[in-house]
PDB file of C-alpha atoms in Angstrom:
ATOM      1  CA  UNK Q1197      28.944 104.774 172.737  1.00  0.00           C
ATOM      2  CA  UNK Q1198      31.144 105.925 169.827  1.00  0.00           C
ATOM      3  CA  UNK Q1199      30.947 104.730 166.273  1.00  0.00           C
ATOM      4  CA  UNK Q1200      33.297 101.900 165.290  1.00  0.00           C
ATOM      5  CA  UNK Q1201      36.398 102.816 163.303  1.00  0.00           C
ATOM      6  CA  UNK Q1202      35.989 102.425 159.563  1.00  0.00           C
ATOM      7  CA  UNK Q1203      39.698 102.204 158.896  1.00  0.00           C
ATOM      8  CA  UNK Q1204      42.627 100.028 159.838  1.00  0.00           C
ATOM      9  CA  UNK Q1205      44.993 101.995 162.098  1.00  0.00           C
ATOM     10  CA  UNK Q1206      48.034 100.077 160.835  1.00  0.00           C
ATOM     11  CA  UNK Q1207      47.214 100.958 157.220  1.00  0.00           C
ATOM     12  CA  UNK Q1208      46.799 104.601 158.180  1.00  0.00           C
ATOM     13  CA  UNK Q1209      50.245 104.625 159.809  1.00  0.00           C
ATOM     14  CA  UNK Q1210      51.705 103.120 156.619  1.00  0.00           C
ATOM     15  CA  UNK Q1211      50.138 105.938 154.583  1.00  0.00           C
ATOM     16  CA  UNK Q1212      51.335 108.512 157.110  1.00  0.00           C
ATOM     17  CA  UNK Q1213      54.904 107.280 156.612  1.00  0.00           C
ATOM     18  CA  UNK Q1214      54.651 108.289 152.961  1.00  0.00           C
ATOM     19  CA  UNK Q1215      53.164 111.689 153.761  1.00  0.00           C
ATOM     20  CA  UNK Q1216      55.778 112.581 156.388  1.00  0.00           C
ATOM     21  CA  UNK Q1217      58.574 111.179 154.205  1.00  0.00           C
ATOM     22  CA  UNK Q1218      57.510 113.316 151.284  1.00  0.00           C
ATOM     23  CA  UNK Q1219      56.683 116.526 153.178  1.00  0.00           C
ATOM     24  CA  UNK Q1220      58.517 116.424 156.511  1.00  0.00           C
ATOM     25  CA  UNK Q1221      56.951 117.014 159.909  1.00  0.00           C
ATOM     26  CA  UNK Q1222      56.534 120.796 159.936  1.00  0.00           C
ATOM     27  CA  UNK Q1223      55.103 121.036 156.416  1.00  0.00           C
ATOM     28  CA  UNK Q1224      52.510 118.339 157.103  1.00  0.00           C
ATOM     29  CA  UNK Q1225      49.365 119.860 158.537  1.00  0.00           C
ATOM     30  CA  UNK Q1226      46.589 117.951 160.271  1.00  0.00           C
ATOM     31  CA  UNK Q1227      44.417 118.797 157.253  1.00  0.00           C
ATOM     32  CA  UNK Q1228      47.034 117.244 154.922  1.00  0.00           C
ATOM     33  CA  UNK Q1229      46.871 114.090 157.017  1.00  0.00           C
ATOM     34  CA  UNK Q1230      43.073 114.007 156.987  1.00  0.00           C
ATOM     35  CA  UNK Q1231      43.016 114.495 153.219  1.00  0.00           C
ATOM     36  CA  UNK Q1232      45.774 112.008 152.389  1.00  0.00           C
ATOM     37  CA  UNK Q1233      44.887 109.352 154.932  1.00  0.00           C
ATOM     38  CA  UNK Q1234      41.171 109.402 154.206  1.00  0.00           C
ATOM     39  CA  UNK Q1235      40.089 109.746 157.821  1.00  0.00           C
ATOM     40  CA  UNK Q1236      38.211 112.444 159.700  1.00  0.00           C
ATOM     41  CA  UNK Q1237      39.922 114.951 161.970  1.00  0.00           C
ATOM     42  CA  UNK Q1238      38.146 113.456 164.972  1.00  0.00           C
ATOM     43  CA  UNK Q1239      39.452 110.007 164.044  1.00  0.00           C
ATOM     44  CA  UNK Q1240      42.951 111.405 163.635  1.00  0.00           C
ATOM     45  CA  UNK Q1241      42.981 112.755 167.161  1.00  0.00           C
ATOM     46  CA  UNK Q1242      40.908 110.002 168.801  1.00  0.00           C
ATOM     47  CA  UNK Q1243      43.042 107.226 167.321  1.00  0.00           C
ATOM     48  CA  UNK Q1244      46.480 108.821 167.175  1.00  0.00           C
ATOM     49  CA  UNK Q1245      46.245 111.535 169.888  1.00  0.00           C
ATOM     50  CA  UNK Q1246      48.210 114.146 167.925  1.00  0.00           C
ATOM     51  CA  UNK Q1247      50.081 114.803 164.719  1.00  0.00           C
ATOM     52  CA  UNK Q1248      53.320 114.319 166.626  1.00  0.00           C
ATOM     53  CA  UNK Q1249      52.253 110.958 168.041  1.00  0.00           C
ATOM     54  CA  UNK Q1250      51.302 109.770 164.551  1.00  0.00           C
ATOM     55  CA  UNK Q1251      54.680 111.047 163.351  1.00  0.00           C
ATOM     56  CA  UNK Q1252      56.504 108.987 165.976  1.00  0.00           C
ATOM     57  CA  UNK Q1253      54.430 105.916 165.097  1.00  0.00           C
ATOM     58  CA  UNK Q1254      55.331 106.509 161.447  1.00  0.00           C
ATOM     59  CA  UNK Q1255      59.043 106.773 162.261  1.00  0.00           C
ATOM     60  CA  UNK Q1256      58.896 103.527 164.219  1.00  0.00           C
ATOM     61  CA  UNK Q1257      57.036 101.758 161.390  1.00  0.00           C
ATOM     62  CA  UNK Q1258      59.548 103.049 158.824  1.00  0.00           C
ATOM     63  CA  UNK Q1259      62.443 101.932 161.046  1.00  0.00           C
ATOM     64  CA  UNK Q1260      61.011  98.458 161.616  1.00  0.00           C
ATOM     65  CA  UNK Q1261      60.548  97.915 157.893  1.00  0.00           C
ATOM     66  CA  UNK Q1262      64.056  99.197 157.119  1.00  0.00           C
ATOM     67  CA  UNK Q1263      65.666  96.914 159.690  1.00  0.00           C
ATOM     68  CA  UNK Q1264      63.658  93.885 158.544  1.00  0.00           C
ATOM     69  CA  UNK Q1265      64.605  94.463 154.903  1.00  0.00           C
ATOM     70  CA  UNK Q1266      68.238  95.103 155.827  1.00  0.00           C
ATOM     71  CA  UNK Q1267      68.511  91.961 157.934  1.00  0.00           C
ATOM     72  CA  UNK Q1268      66.883  89.838 155.245  1.00  0.00           C
ATOM     73  CA  UNK Q1269      69.136  91.294 152.573  1.00  0.00           C
ATOM     74  CA  UNK Q1270      72.341  90.713 154.513  1.00  0.00           C
ATOM     75  CA  UNK Q1271      71.601  87.172 155.643  1.00  0.00           C
ATOM     76  CA  UNK Q1272      71.870  84.049 153.590  1.00  0.00           C
ATOM     77  CA  UNK Q1273      74.590  82.222 151.732  1.00  0.00           C
ATOM     78  CA  UNK Q1274      77.020  83.801 149.337  1.00  0.00           C
ATOM     79  CA  UNK Q1275      79.400  86.731 149.361  1.00  0.00           C
ATOM     80  CA  UNK Q1276      78.816  89.484 151.905  1.00  0.00           C
ATOM     81  CA  UNK Q1277      80.340  92.456 150.091  1.00  0.00           C
ATOM     82  CA  UNK Q1278      77.760  92.637 147.270  1.00  0.00           C
ATOM     83  CA  UNK Q1279      75.016  92.364 149.880  1.00  0.00           C
ATOM     84  CA  UNK Q1280      76.549  95.185 151.907  1.00  0.00           C
ATOM     85  CA  UNK Q1281      76.867  97.335 148.802  1.00  0.00           C
ATOM     86  CA  UNK Q1282      73.213  96.823 147.880  1.00  0.00           C
ATOM     87  CA  UNK Q1283      72.096  97.427 151.462  1.00  0.00           C
ATOM     88  CA  UNK Q1284      74.042 100.686 151.622  1.00  0.00           C
ATOM     89  CA  UNK Q1285      72.654 101.838 148.286  1.00  0.00           C
ATOM     90  CA  UNK Q1286      69.099 101.021 149.346  1.00  0.00           C
ATOM     91  CA  UNK Q1287      69.401 102.659 152.768  1.00  0.00           C
ATOM     92  CA  UNK Q1288      70.808 105.835 151.225  1.00  0.00           C
ATOM     93  CA  UNK Q1289      67.955 105.951 148.725  1.00  0.00           C
ATOM     94  CA  UNK Q1290      70.236 106.165 145.724  1.00  0.00           C
ATOM     95  CA  UNK Q1291      68.270 105.873 142.509  1.00  0.00           C
ATOM     96  CA  UNK Q1292      65.066 104.739 144.210  1.00  0.00           C
ATOM     97  CA  UNK Q1293      63.535 107.994 145.329  1.00  0.00           C
ATOM     98  CA  UNK Q1294      64.298 111.641 145.919  1.00  0.00           C
ATOM     99  CA  UNK Q1295      63.216 111.700 149.537  1.00  0.00           C
ATOM    100  CA  UNK Q1296      66.377 110.446 151.242  1.00  0.00           C
ATOM    101  CA  UNK Q1297      65.899 108.571 154.526  1.00  0.00           C
ATOM    102  CA  UNK Q1298      62.865 109.538 156.615  1.00  0.00           C
ATOM    103  CA  UNK Q1299      64.839 109.225 159.847  1.00  0.00           C
ATOM    104  CA  UNK Q1300      67.819 111.244 158.599  1.00  0.00           C
ATOM    105  CA  UNK Q1301      65.423 113.874 157.245  1.00  0.00           C
ATOM    106  CA  UNK Q1302      63.586 114.023 160.560  1.00  0.00           C
ATOM    107  CA  UNK Q1303      66.771 114.417 162.566  1.00  0.00           C
ATOM    108  CA  UNK Q1304      67.925 117.142 160.191  1.00  0.00           C
ATOM    109  CA  UNK Q1305      64.563 118.914 160.489  1.00  0.00           C
ATOM    110  CA  UNK Q1306      64.007 118.608 164.217  1.00  0.00           C
ATOM    111  CA  UNK Q1307      67.500 117.990 165.588  1.00  0.00           C
ATOM    112  CA  UNK Q1308      67.959 117.191 169.226  1.00  0.00           C
ATOM    113  CA  UNK Q1309      64.984 119.424 170.106  1.00  0.00           C
ATOM    114  CA  UNK Q1310      62.685 116.424 169.689  1.00  0.00           C
ATOM    115  CA  UNK Q1311      63.737 113.678 172.073  1.00  0.00           C
ATOM    116  CA  UNK Q1312      61.292 111.155 170.574  1.00  0.00           C
ATOM    117  CA  UNK Q1313      62.730 111.553 167.087  1.00  0.00           C
ATOM    118  CA  UNK Q1314      66.281 111.431 168.444  1.00  0.00           C
ATOM    119  CA  UNK Q1315      65.493 108.191 170.313  1.00  0.00           C
ATOM    120  CA  UNK Q1316      64.001 106.524 167.226  1.00  0.00           C
ATOM    121  CA  UNK Q1317      66.987 107.625 165.137  1.00  0.00           C
ATOM    122  CA  UNK Q1318      69.527 106.400 167.680  1.00  0.00           C
ATOM    123  CA  UNK Q1319      67.778 103.034 167.855  1.00  0.00           C
ATOM    124  CA  UNK Q1320      67.607 102.654 164.068  1.00  0.00           C
ATOM    125  CA  UNK Q1321      71.208 103.718 163.521  1.00  0.00           C
ATOM    126  CA  UNK Q1322      72.338 101.256 166.188  1.00  0.00           C
ATOM    127  CA  UNK Q1323      70.410  98.434 164.522  1.00  0.00           C
ATOM    128  CA  UNK Q1324      71.882  99.277 161.113  1.00  0.00           C
ATOM    129  CA  UNK Q1325      75.376  99.395 162.553  1.00  0.00           C
ATOM    130  CA  UNK Q1326      74.830  96.045 164.297  1.00  0.00           C
ATOM    131  CA  UNK Q1327      73.599  94.466 161.054  1.00  0.00           C
ATOM    132  CA  UNK Q1328      76.631  95.825 159.191  1.00  0.00           C
ATOM    133  CA  UNK Q1329      78.969  94.566 161.943  1.00  0.00           C
ATOM    134  CA  UNK Q1330      77.462  91.070 161.815  1.00  0.00           C
ATOM    135  CA  UNK Q1331      77.790  90.942 158.030  1.00  0.00           C
ATOM    136  CA  UNK Q1332      81.395  92.143 158.186  1.00  0.00           C
ATOM    137  CA  UNK Q1333      82.212  89.535 160.843  1.00  0.00           C
ATOM    138  CA  UNK Q1334      80.731  86.824 158.590  1.00  0.00           C
ATOM    139  CA  UNK Q1335      82.818  88.119 155.696  1.00  0.00           C
ATOM    140  CA  UNK Q1336      85.940  88.062 157.869  1.00  0.00           C
ATOM    141  CA  UNK Q1337      85.187  84.532 159.097  1.00  0.00           C
ATOM    142  CA  UNK Q1338      84.707  83.333 155.494  1.00  0.00           C
ATOM    143  CA  UNK Q1339      87.910  85.035 154.327  1.00  0.00           C
ATOM    144  CA  UNK Q1340      86.054  87.352 151.943  1.00  0.00           C
ATOM    145  CA  UNK Q1341      87.045  90.381 154.020  1.00  0.00           C
ATOM    146  CA  UNK Q1342      90.750  90.239 154.817  1.00  0.00           C
ATOM    147  CA  UNK Q1343      91.110  93.535 156.673  1.00  0.00           C
ATOM    148  CA  UNK Q1344      92.160  93.354 160.303  1.00  0.00           C
ATOM    149  CA  UNK Q1345      90.186  96.495 161.027  1.00  0.00           C
ATOM    150  CA  UNK Q1346      87.653  95.762 163.790  1.00  0.00           C
ATOM    151  CA  UNK Q1347      84.220  94.989 162.386  1.00  0.00           C
ATOM    152  CA  UNK Q1348      82.585  97.545 164.682  1.00  0.00           C
ATOM    153  CA  UNK Q1349      84.812 100.334 163.398  1.00  0.00           C
ATOM    154  CA  UNK Q1350      84.090  99.392 159.798  1.00  0.00           C
ATOM    155  CA  UNK Q1351      80.361  99.177 160.516  1.00  0.00           C
ATOM    156  CA  UNK Q1352      80.407 102.682 161.979  1.00  0.00           C
ATOM    157  CA  UNK Q1353      82.173 104.001 158.883  1.00  0.00           C
ATOM    158  CA  UNK Q1354      79.615 102.365 156.608  1.00  0.00           C
ATOM    159  CA  UNK Q1355      76.768 103.855 158.634  1.00  0.00           C
ATOM    160  CA  UNK Q1356      78.298 107.330 158.366  1.00  0.00           C
ATOM    161  CA  UNK Q1357      78.709 106.882 154.601  1.00  0.00           C
ATOM    162  CA  UNK Q1358      75.065 105.818 154.270  1.00  0.00           C
ATOM    163  CA  UNK Q1359      73.772 108.770 156.299  1.00  0.00           C
ATOM    164  CA  UNK Q1360      75.887 111.250 154.357  1.00  0.00           C
ATOM    165  CA  UNK Q1361      74.878 109.732 151.041  1.00  0.00           C
ATOM    166  CA  UNK Q1362      71.224 109.861 152.057  1.00  0.00           C
ATOM    167  CA  UNK Q1363      71.503 113.598 152.655  1.00  0.00           C
ATOM    168  CA  UNK Q1364      73.306 114.065 149.351  1.00  0.00           C
ATOM    169  CA  UNK Q1365      70.729 111.912 147.522  1.00  0.00           C
ATOM    170  CA  UNK Q1366      67.986 114.216 148.754  1.00  0.00           C
ATOM    171  CA  UNK Q1367      69.822 117.221 147.294  1.00  0.00           C
ATOM    172  CA  UNK Q1368      69.761 115.626 143.859  1.00  0.00           C
ATOM    173  CA  UNK Q1369      73.406 114.581 143.757  1.00  0.00           C
ATOM    174  CA  UNK Q1370      74.434 112.375 140.862  1.00  0.00           C
ATOM    175  CA  UNK Q1371      73.714 108.728 141.788  1.00  0.00           C
ATOM    176  CA  UNK Q1372      76.960 107.640 140.091  1.00  0.00           C
ATOM    177  CA  UNK Q1373      78.946 109.932 142.410  1.00  0.00           C
ATOM    178  CA  UNK Q1374      77.103 108.611 145.439  1.00  0.00           C
ATOM    179  CA  UNK Q1375      77.677 105.006 144.389  1.00  0.00           C
ATOM    180  CA  UNK Q1376      81.403 105.726 144.035  1.00  0.00           C
ATOM    181  CA  UNK Q1377      81.466 107.232 147.539  1.00  0.00           C
ATOM    182  CA  UNK Q1378      79.710 104.186 149.001  1.00  0.00           C
ATOM    183  CA  UNK Q1379      82.055 101.856 147.124  1.00  0.00           C
ATOM    184  CA  UNK Q1380      85.053 103.726 148.543  1.00  0.00           C
ATOM    185  CA  UNK Q1381      83.674 103.318 152.065  1.00  0.00           C
ATOM    186  CA  UNK Q1382      83.081  99.626 151.432  1.00  0.00           C
ATOM    187  CA  UNK Q1383      86.603  99.128 150.069  1.00  0.00           C
ATOM    188  CA  UNK Q1384      87.986 100.491 153.341  1.00  0.00           C
ATOM    189  CA  UNK Q1385      86.283  97.671 155.239  1.00  0.00           C
TER     190      UNK Q1385
END
């Protein structure tokens, strides 16, 4: 009979999100994970199977938190456009951190060679686009957004602006320039 775990797996995944976000997949070694997560190598593999499996769990955790925060931020009474602007700024990581978006970074690092990462990214991007579309539709119904452009088309444009800005944020681009780019995308809604 094995020894009982002395750590909470969910808390370890939360910490792993930070490690992978900061370092990327390839640069994160199993020893980095052991050191930063405070677990033994045996526990790493017994609980999470592999570095890659822990990486996928981390991507899913990151995505779930992003979608929950996005949905909460876009819902509620009041004008939609300021909420969309703040959501875009937050998703792109402008001013908050230098790491960009973990999912965008992972897709850039691993590309379509990693089907698991691509699936998580596709799911997250679809959820973001859906949240944007719903917010735009509410803005159109309330008369705040007067454009006749289909909400789905506008949502796709906002998603593309967020992804591009996230990449630029990671390169150290001036936050004021990135905010202007996001504002321009939002004005086209």
